CSV table of C-alpha atoms in Angstrom, one decimal:
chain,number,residue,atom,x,y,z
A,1,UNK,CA,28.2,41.6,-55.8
A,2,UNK,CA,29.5,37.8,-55.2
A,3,UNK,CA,30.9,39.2,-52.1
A,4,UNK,CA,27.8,40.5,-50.5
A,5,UNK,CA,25.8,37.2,-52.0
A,6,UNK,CA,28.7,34.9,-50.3
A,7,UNK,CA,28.2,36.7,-46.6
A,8,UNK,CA,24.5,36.7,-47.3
A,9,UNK,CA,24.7,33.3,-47.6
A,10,UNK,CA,27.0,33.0,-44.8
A,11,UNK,CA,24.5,34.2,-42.4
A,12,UNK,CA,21.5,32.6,-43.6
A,13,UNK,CA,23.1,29.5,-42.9
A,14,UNK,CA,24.4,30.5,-39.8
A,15,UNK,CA,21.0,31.4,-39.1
A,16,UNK,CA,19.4,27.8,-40.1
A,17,UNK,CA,22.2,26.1,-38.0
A,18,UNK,CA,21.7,28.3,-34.7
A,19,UNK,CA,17.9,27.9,-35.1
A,20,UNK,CA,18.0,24.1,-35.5
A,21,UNK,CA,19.8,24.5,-32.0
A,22,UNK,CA,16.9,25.7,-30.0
A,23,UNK,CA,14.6,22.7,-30.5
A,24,UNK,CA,13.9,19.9,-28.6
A,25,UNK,CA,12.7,19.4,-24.7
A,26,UNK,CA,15.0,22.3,-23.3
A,27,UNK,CA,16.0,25.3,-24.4
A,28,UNK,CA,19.7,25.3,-23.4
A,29,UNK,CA,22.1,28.7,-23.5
A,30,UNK,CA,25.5,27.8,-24.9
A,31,UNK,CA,28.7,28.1,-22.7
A,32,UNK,CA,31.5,30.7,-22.6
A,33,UNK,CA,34.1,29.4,-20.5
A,34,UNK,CA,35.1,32.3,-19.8
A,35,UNK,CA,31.8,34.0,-18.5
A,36,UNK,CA,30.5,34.7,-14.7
A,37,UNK,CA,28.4,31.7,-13.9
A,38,UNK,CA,26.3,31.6,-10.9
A,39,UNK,CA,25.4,27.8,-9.6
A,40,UNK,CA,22.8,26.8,-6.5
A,41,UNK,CA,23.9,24.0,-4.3
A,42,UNK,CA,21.7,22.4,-1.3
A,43,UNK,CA,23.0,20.0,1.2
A,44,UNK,CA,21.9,18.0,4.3
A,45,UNK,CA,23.5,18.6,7.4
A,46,UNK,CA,26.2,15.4,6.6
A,47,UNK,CA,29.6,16.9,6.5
A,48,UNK,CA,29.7,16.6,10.5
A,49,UNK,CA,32.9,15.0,10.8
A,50,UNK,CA,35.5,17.2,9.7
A,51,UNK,CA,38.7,18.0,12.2
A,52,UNK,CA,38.3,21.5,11.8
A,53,UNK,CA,34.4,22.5,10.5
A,54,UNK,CA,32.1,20.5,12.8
A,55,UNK,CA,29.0,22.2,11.8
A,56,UNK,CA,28.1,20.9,7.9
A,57,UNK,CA,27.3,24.4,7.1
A,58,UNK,CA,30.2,25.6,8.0
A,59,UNK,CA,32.1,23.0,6.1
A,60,UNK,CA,30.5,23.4,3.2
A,61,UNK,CA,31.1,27.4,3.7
A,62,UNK,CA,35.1,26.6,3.7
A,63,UNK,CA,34.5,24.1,0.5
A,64,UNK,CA,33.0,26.9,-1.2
A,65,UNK,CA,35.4,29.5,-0.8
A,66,UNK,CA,38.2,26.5,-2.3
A,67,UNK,CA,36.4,26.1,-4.8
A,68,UNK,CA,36.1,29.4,-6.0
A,69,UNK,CA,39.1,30.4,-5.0
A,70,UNK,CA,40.4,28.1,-8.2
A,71,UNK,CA,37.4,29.2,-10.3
A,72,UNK,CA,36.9,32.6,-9.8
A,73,UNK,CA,34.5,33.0,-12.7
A,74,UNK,CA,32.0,30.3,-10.6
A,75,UNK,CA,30.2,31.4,-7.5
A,76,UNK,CA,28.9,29.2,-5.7
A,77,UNK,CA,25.2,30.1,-3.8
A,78,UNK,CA,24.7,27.9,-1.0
A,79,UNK,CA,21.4,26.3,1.3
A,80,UNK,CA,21.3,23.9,3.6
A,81,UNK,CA,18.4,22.1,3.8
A,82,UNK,CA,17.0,19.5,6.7
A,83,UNK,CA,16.8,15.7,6.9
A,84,UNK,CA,13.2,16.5,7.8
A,85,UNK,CA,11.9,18.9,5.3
A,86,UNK,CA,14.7,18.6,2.7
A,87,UNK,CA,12.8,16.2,0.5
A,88,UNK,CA,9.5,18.4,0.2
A,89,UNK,CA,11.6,21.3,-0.5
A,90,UNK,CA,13.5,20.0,-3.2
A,91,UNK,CA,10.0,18.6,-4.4
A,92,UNK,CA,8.3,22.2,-4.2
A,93,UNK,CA,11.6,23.7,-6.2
A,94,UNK,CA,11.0,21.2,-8.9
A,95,UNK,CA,7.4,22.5,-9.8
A,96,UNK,CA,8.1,26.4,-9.1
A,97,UNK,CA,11.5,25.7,-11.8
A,98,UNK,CA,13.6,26.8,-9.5
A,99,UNK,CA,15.9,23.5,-8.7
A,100,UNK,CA,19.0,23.9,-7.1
A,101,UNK,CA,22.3,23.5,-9.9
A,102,UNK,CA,24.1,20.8,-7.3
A,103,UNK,CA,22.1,19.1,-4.4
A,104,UNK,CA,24.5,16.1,-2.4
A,105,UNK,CA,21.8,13.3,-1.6
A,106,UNK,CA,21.7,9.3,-2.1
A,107,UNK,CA,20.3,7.4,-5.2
A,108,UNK,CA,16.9,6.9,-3.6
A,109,UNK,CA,15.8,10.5,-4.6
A,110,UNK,CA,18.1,11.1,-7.3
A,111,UNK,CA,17.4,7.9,-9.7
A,112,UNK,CA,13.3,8.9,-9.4
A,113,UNK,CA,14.5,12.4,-11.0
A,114,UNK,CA,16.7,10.5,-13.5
A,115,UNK,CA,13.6,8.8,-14.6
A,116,UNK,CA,11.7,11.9,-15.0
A,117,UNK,CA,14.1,13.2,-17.1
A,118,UNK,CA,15.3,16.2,-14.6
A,119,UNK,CA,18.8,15.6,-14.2
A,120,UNK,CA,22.2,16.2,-16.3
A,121,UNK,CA,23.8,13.0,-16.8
A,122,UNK,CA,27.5,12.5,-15.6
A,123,UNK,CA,28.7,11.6,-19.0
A,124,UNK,CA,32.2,12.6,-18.1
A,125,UNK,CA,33.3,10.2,-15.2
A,126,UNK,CA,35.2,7.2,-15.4
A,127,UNK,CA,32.7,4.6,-13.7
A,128,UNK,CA,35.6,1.8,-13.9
A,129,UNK,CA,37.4,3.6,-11.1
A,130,UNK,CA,34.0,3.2,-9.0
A,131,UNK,CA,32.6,0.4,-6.7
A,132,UNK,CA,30.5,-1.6,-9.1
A,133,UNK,CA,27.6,-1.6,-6.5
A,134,UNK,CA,27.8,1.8,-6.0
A,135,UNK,CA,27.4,2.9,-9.7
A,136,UNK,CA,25.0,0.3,-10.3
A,137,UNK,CA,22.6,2.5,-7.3
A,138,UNK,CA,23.6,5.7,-9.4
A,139,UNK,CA,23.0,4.8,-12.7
A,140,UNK,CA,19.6,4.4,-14.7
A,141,UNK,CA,19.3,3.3,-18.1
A,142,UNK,CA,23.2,3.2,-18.2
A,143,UNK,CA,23.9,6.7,-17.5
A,144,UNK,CA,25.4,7.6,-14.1
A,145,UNK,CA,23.1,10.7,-12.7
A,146,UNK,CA,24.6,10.4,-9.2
A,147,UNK,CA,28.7,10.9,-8.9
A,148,UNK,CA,29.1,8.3,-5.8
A,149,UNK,CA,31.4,9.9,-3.1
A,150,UNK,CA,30.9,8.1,-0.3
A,151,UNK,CA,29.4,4.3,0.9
A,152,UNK,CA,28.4,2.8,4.4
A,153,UNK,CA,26.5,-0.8,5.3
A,154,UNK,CA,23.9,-0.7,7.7
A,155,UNK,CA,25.1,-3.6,9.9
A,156,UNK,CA,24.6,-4.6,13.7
A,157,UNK,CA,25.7,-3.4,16.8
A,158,UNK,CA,26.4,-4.5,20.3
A,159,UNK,CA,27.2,-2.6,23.2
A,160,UNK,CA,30.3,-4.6,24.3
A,161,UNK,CA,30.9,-3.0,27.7
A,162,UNK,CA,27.1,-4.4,28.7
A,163,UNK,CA,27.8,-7.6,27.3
A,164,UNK,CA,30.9,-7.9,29.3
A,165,UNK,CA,29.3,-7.2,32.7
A,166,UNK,CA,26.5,-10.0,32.2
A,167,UNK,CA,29.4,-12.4,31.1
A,168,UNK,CA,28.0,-13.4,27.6
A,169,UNK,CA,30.6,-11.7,25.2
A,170,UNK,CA,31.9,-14.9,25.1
A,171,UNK,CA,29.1,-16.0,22.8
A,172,UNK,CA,29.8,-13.1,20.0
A,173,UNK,CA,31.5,-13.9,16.8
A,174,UNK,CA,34.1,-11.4,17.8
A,175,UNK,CA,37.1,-14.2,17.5
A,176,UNK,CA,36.4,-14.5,13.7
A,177,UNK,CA,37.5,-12.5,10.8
A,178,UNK,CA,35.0,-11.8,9.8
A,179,UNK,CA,32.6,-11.8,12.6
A,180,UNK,CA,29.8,-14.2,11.0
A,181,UNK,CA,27.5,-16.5,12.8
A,182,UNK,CA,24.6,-18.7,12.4
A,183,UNK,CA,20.8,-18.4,13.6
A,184,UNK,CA,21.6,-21.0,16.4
A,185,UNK,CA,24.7,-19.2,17.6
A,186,UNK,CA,22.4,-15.9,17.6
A,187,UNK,CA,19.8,-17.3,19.2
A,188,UNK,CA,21.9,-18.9,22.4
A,189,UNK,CA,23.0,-15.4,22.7
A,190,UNK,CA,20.0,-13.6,22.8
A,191,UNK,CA,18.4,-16.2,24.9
A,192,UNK,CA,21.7,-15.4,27.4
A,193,UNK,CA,21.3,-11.8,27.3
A,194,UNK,CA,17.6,-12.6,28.5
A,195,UNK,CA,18.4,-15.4,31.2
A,196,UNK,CA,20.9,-13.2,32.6
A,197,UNK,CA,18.8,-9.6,32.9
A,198,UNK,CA,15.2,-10.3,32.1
A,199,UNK,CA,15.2,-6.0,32.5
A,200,UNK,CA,17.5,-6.1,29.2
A,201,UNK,CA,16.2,-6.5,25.6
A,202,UNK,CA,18.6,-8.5,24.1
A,203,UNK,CA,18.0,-6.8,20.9
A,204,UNK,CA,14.9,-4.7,19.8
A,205,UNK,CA,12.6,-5.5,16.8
A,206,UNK,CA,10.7,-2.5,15.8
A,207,UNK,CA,8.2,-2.2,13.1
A,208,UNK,CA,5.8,1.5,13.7
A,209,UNK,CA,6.9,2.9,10.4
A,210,UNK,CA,9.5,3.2,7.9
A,211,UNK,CA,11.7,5.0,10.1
A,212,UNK,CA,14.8,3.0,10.0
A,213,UNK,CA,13.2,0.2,8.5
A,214,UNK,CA,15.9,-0.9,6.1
A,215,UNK,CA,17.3,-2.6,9.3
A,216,UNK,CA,13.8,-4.8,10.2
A,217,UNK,CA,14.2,-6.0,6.3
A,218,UNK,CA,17.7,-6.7,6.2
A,219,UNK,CA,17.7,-9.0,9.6
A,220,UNK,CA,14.7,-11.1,8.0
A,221,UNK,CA,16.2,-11.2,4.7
A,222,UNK,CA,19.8,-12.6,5.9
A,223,UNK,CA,18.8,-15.0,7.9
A,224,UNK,CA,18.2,-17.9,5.8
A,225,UNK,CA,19.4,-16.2,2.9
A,226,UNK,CA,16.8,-14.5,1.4
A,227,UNK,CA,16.5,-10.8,-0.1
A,228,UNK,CA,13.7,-8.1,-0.7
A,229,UNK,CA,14.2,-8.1,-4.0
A,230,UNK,CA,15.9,-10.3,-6.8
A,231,UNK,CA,19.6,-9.1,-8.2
A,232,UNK,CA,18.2,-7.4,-10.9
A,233,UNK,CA,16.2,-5.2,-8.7
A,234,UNK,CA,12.7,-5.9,-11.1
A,235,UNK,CA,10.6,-7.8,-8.7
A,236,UNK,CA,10.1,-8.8,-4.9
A,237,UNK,CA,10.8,-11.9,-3.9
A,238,UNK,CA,11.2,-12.2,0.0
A,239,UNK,CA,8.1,-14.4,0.1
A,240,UNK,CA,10.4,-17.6,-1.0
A,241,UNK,CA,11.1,-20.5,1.1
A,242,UNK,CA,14.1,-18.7,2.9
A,243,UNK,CA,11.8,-15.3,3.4
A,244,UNK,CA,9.4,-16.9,5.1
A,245,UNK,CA,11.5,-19.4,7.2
A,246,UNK,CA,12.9,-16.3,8.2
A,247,UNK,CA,9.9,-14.4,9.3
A,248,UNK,CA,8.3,-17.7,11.1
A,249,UNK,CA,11.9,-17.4,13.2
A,250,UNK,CA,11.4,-13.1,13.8
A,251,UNK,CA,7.6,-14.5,15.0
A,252,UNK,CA,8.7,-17.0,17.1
A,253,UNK,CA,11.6,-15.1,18.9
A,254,UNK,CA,9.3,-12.6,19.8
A,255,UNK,CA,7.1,-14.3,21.5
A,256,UNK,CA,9.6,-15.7,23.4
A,257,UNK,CA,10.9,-12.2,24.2
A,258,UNK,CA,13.8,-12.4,22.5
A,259,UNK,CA,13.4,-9.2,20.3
A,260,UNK,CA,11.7,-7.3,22.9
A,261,UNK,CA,8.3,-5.6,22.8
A,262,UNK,CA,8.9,-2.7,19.0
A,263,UNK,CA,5.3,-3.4,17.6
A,264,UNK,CA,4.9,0.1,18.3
A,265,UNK,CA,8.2,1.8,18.2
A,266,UNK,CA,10.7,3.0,15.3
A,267,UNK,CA,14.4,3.3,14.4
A,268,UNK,CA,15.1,6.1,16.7
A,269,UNK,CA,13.4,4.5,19.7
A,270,UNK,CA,15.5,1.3,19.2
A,271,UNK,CA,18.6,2.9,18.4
A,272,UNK,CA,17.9,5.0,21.9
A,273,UNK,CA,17.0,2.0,23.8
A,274,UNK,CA,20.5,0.4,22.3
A,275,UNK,CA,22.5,4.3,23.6
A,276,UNK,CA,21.1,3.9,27.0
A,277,UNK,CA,21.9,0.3,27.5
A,278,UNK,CA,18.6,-0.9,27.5
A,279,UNK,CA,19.4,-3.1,24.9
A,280,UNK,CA,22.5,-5.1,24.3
A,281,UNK,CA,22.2,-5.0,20.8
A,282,UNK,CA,21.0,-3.1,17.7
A,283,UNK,CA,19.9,-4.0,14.4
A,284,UNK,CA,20.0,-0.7,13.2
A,285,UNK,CA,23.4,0.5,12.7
A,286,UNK,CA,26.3,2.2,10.7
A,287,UNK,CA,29.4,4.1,11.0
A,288,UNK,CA,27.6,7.6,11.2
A,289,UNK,CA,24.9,5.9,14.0
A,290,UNK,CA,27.3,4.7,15.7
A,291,UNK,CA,28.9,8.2,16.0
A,292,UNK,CA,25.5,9.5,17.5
A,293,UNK,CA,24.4,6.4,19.4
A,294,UNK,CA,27.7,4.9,21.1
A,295,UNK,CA,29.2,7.5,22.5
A,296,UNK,CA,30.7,6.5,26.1
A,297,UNK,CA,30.8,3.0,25.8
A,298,UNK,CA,32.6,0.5,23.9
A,299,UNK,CA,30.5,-1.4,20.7
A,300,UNK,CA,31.2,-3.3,18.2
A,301,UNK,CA,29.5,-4.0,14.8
A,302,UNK,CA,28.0,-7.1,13.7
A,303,UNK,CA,27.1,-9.0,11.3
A,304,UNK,CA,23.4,-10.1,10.7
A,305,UNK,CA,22.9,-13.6,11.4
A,306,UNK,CA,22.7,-15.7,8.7
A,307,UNK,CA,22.4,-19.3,7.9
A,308,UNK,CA,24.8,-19.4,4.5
A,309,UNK,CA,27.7,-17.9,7.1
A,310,UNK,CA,28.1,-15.2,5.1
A,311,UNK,CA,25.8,-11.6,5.5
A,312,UNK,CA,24.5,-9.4,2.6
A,313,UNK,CA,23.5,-6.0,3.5
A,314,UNK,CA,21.6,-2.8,2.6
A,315,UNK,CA,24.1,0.2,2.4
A,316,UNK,CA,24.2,3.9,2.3
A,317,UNK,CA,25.7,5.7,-1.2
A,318,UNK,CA,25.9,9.2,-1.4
A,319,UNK,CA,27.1,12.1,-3.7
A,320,UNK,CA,26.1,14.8,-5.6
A,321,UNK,CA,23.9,15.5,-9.2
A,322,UNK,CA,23.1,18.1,-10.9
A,323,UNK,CA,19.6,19.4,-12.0
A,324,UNK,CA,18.8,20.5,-15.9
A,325,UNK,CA,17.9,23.9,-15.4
A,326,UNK,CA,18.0,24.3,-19.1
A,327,UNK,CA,21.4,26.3,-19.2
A,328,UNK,CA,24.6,24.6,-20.6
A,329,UNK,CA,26.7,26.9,-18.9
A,330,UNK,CA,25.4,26.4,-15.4
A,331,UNK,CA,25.6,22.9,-15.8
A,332,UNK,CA,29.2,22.8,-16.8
A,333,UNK,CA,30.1,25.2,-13.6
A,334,UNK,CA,28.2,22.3,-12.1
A,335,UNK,CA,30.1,19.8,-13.1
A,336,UNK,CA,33.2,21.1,-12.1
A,337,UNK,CA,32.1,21.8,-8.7
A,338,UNK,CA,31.3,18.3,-8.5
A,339,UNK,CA,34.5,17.4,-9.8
A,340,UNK,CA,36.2,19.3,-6.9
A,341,UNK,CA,34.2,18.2,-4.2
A,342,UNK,CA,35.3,14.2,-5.3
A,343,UNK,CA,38.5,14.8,-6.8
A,344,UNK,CA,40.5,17.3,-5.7
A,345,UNK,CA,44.2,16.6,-4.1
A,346,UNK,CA,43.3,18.4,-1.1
A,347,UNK,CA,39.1,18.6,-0.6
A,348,UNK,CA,37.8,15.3,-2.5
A,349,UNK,CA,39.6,12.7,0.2
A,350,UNK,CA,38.9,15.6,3.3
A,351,UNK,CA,34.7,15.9,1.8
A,352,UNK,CA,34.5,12.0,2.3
A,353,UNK,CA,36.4,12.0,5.4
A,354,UNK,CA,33.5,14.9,6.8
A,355,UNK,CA,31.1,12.2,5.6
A,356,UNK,CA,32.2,9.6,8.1
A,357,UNK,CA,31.4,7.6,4.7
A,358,UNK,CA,34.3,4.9,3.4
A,359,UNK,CA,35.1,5.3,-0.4
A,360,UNK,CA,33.4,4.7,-3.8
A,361,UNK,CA,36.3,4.4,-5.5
A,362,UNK,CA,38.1,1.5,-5.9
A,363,UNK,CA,41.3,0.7,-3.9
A,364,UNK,CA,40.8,4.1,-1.5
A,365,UNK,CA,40.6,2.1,2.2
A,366,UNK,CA,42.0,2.5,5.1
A,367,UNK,CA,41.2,5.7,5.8
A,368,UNK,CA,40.2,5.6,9.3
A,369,UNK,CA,42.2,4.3,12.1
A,370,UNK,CA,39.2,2.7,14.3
A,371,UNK,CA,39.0,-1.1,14.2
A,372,UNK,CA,36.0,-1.0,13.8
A,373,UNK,CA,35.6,1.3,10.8
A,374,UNK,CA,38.2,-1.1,9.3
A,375,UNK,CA,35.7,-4.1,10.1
A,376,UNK,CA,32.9,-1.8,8.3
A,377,UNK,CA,34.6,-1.0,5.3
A,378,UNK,CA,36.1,-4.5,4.8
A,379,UNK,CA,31.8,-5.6,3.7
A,380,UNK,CA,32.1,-3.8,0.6
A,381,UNK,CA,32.2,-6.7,-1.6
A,382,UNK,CA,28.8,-8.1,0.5
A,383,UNK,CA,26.8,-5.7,-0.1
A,384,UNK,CA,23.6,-6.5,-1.7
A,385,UNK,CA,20.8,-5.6,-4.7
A,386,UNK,CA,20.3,-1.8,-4.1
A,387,UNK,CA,16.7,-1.8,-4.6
A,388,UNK,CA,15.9,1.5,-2.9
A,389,UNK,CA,16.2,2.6,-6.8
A,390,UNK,CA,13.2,0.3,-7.8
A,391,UNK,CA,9.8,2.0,-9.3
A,392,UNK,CA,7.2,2.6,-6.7
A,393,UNK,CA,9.8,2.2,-3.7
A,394,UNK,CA,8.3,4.6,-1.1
A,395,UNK,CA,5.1,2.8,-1.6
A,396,UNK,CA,6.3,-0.8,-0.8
A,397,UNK,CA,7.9,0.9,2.5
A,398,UNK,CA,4.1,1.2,4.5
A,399,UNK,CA,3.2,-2.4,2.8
A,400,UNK,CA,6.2,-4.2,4.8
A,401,UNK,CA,6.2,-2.7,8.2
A,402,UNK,CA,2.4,-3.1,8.1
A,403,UNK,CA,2.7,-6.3,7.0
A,404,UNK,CA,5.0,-7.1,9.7
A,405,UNK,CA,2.9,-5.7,12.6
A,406,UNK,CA,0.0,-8.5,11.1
A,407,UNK,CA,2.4,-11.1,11.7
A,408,UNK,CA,3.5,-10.4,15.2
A,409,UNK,CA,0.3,-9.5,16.5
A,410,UNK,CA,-1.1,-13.2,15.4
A,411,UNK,CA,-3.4,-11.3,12.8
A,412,UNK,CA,-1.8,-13.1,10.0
A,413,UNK,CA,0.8,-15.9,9.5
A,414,UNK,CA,4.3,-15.6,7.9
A,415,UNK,CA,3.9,-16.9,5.0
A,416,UNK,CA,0.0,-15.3,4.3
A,417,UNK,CA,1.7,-12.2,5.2
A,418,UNK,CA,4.5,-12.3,3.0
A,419,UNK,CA,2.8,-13.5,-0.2
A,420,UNK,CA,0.1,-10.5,0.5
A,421,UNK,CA,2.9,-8.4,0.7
A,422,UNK,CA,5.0,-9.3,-2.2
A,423,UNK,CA,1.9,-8.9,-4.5
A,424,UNK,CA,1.0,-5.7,-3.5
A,425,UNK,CA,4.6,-5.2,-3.5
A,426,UNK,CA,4.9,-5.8,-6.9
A,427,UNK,CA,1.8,-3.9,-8.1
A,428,UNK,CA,3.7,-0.1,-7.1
A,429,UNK,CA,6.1,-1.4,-9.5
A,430,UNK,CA,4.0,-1.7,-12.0
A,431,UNK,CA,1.7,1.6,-11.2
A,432,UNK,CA,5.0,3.9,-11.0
A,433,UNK,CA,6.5,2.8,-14.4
């Protein structure tokens, strides 16, 4: 009789403890390591790059089959999804529950999930191995929800071959280490580019939309030292001294036709403009534009032009996170495709190198033979305050390049414009928290 009151009591407790379990937000069903998981993962079209897989489809096809080549009891369903529908997708997916396991994207998306509580913290990586910046874009409320692969600055470009032929390279930074030069030295060049081929734009300010328009904001920001945002990413604050000094320059050079005529045209128009030698210079550009847009000619990046002598720019992070489908065992299959895809001997350094990105982790350069991909990678330490993470973000991005369309077209001054702008700014903060 004690024996059958002991295993009674046994499995009433049993009971209690598995039932105390199931509560809270999600219902979660435990892992077997040793069960057949199925996991979902989407991804843009980024792993382009790759010596052998040109098509990112493909590549992620031949990652796959690695993968579960070493975890046979994970397979691995696959979608690729597009730059231009991607984001409504995923969207759609969230509501209907049916969230991809893995999805590869940049903190922009990712941190507005974090703070709706959809995604599986990455408790189990070793952030001190990390670029600060980068986990700083990846993290909310100090967890990392983003494992950062790969980073990139947006910089400047110049078509050097173009430059060369109207005799003005001379006037580039290009004899310095690190390539940095003053509003006045910018300036004489742009005004040389002009004197010497009124047809050319010597560089192309564009302000239709929020296509590309973390280049517009960058170039007024840097030049008299300024930012969008402060460090701490918690308000706006490019309507300062600097901000504005910097906007009454952007006015004033275009009217002069120094920045050509982009009231009306986007990122891609510039960057196309810059590809067909229409303009000498960009101020939209990266390591993965530059594949795209300077083919056949020989460019060079540069940095923005700023007063201090020393550039801060917006940059590209990306990398994967995982969605909390409510089922512990997917998200530990999850986890360790991740793990693969950044860490493995053979397919975490070949994954980046499909990227085109540089390196989140600390002390992995020189990974790329091109001088200037060495020049890129060497800004790391300049990037600035990642505030594509801050509350109400896609809201602000209508509110600048509207703003800035006011100021060329004489409908509003610098300074009006800006303080309009950081006060509306400031108000999608408030409305999205």
């Amino acid at each position: 009789m004690r024996k059958i009151n002991k295993i009674l009591a046994v499995i009433t407790t049993t009971a209690i403890v598995l039932t105390g379990c199931v509560g809270g937000k999600k219902e979660e069903k435990t892992s077997d390591p040793n069960q057949k998981v199925e996991i979902t993962y989407w991804d843009f079209p980024q792993f382009t790059k790759d010596k052998e897989f040109t098509k990112t489809e493909d590549y992620d096809a031949a990652l796959i089959k690695a993968f579960e080549e070493k975890h046979p009891n994970i397979k691995v369903n696959y979608q690729k999804i597009e730059f231009t529908d991607g984001p409504a997708k995923i969207e759609t997916a969230i509501q209907s529950k049916t969230a991809p396991d893995v999805i590869y994207d940049a903190p922009g998306r990712v941190i507005s999930w974090a703070a709706k509580d959809l995604l599986v913290p990455l408790d189990n990586v070793d952030t001190s191995k990390l670029n600060d910046a980068a986990v700083k874009a990846s993290t909310y409320k100090d967890k990392l929800y983003m494992y950062p692969q790969g980073v990139a600055p947006f910089l400047m470009g110049v078509n050097k071959d173009l430059t060369d032929k109207l005799g003005v390279s001379h006037l580039l930074p290009l004899d310095k280490a690190d390539r940095s030069w003053t509003v006045e030295e910018y300036e004489k060049f742009l005004r040389a580019v002009k004197e010497k081929d009124p047809n050319i734009n010597p560089a192309l300010f564009y302000t239709k939309s929020q296509a590309g328009d973390q280049g517009p904001r960058a170039f007024v920001s840097n030049l008299y030292n300024s930012w969008i945002t402060d460090k701490d990413i918690t308000k706006y604050t490019i309507n300062d001294e600097n901000g504005v000094k910097g906007l009454e320059w952007v006015k004033k050079a275009y009217d002069d036709g120094l920045l050509g005529q982009g009231v009306a045209l986007e990122g891609k128009d510039a960057l196309e403009s810059f590809k067909s030698g229409r303009a000498a210079t960009t101020i939209l550009f990266s390591p993965g534009t530059a594949a795209s847009h300077a083919s056949g000619f020989n460019y060079k990046f540069l940095p923005f032009p700023n007063s201090g002598g020393k550039a801060q720019y917006e940059y590209l992070v990306a990398g994967p996170a995982i969605f909390d489908n409510g089922d512990k065992a997917k998200a530990d299959a999850a986890k360790k495709f991740v793990d693969f895809m950044i860490n493995d001997k053979d397919w975490g350094k070949r994954t980046l190198l499909a990227s085109g990105n540089f390196s989140a982790k600390k002390g992995e350069t020189g990974l790329y033979d091109s001088e200037e991909l060495k020049f890129a990678e060497s800004l790391t330490e300049q990037y600035g305050p990642y505030y594509n993470t801050i509350p109400g973000f896609a809201k602000m991005r209508p509110l600048w390049f509207n703003m800035v369309q006011g100021v060329l077209n004489g409908k509003t001054t610098p300074k009006e414009g800006l303080d309009k702008f950081v006060s509306d700014a400031d108000k999608t903060i408030k409305e999205a928290l």
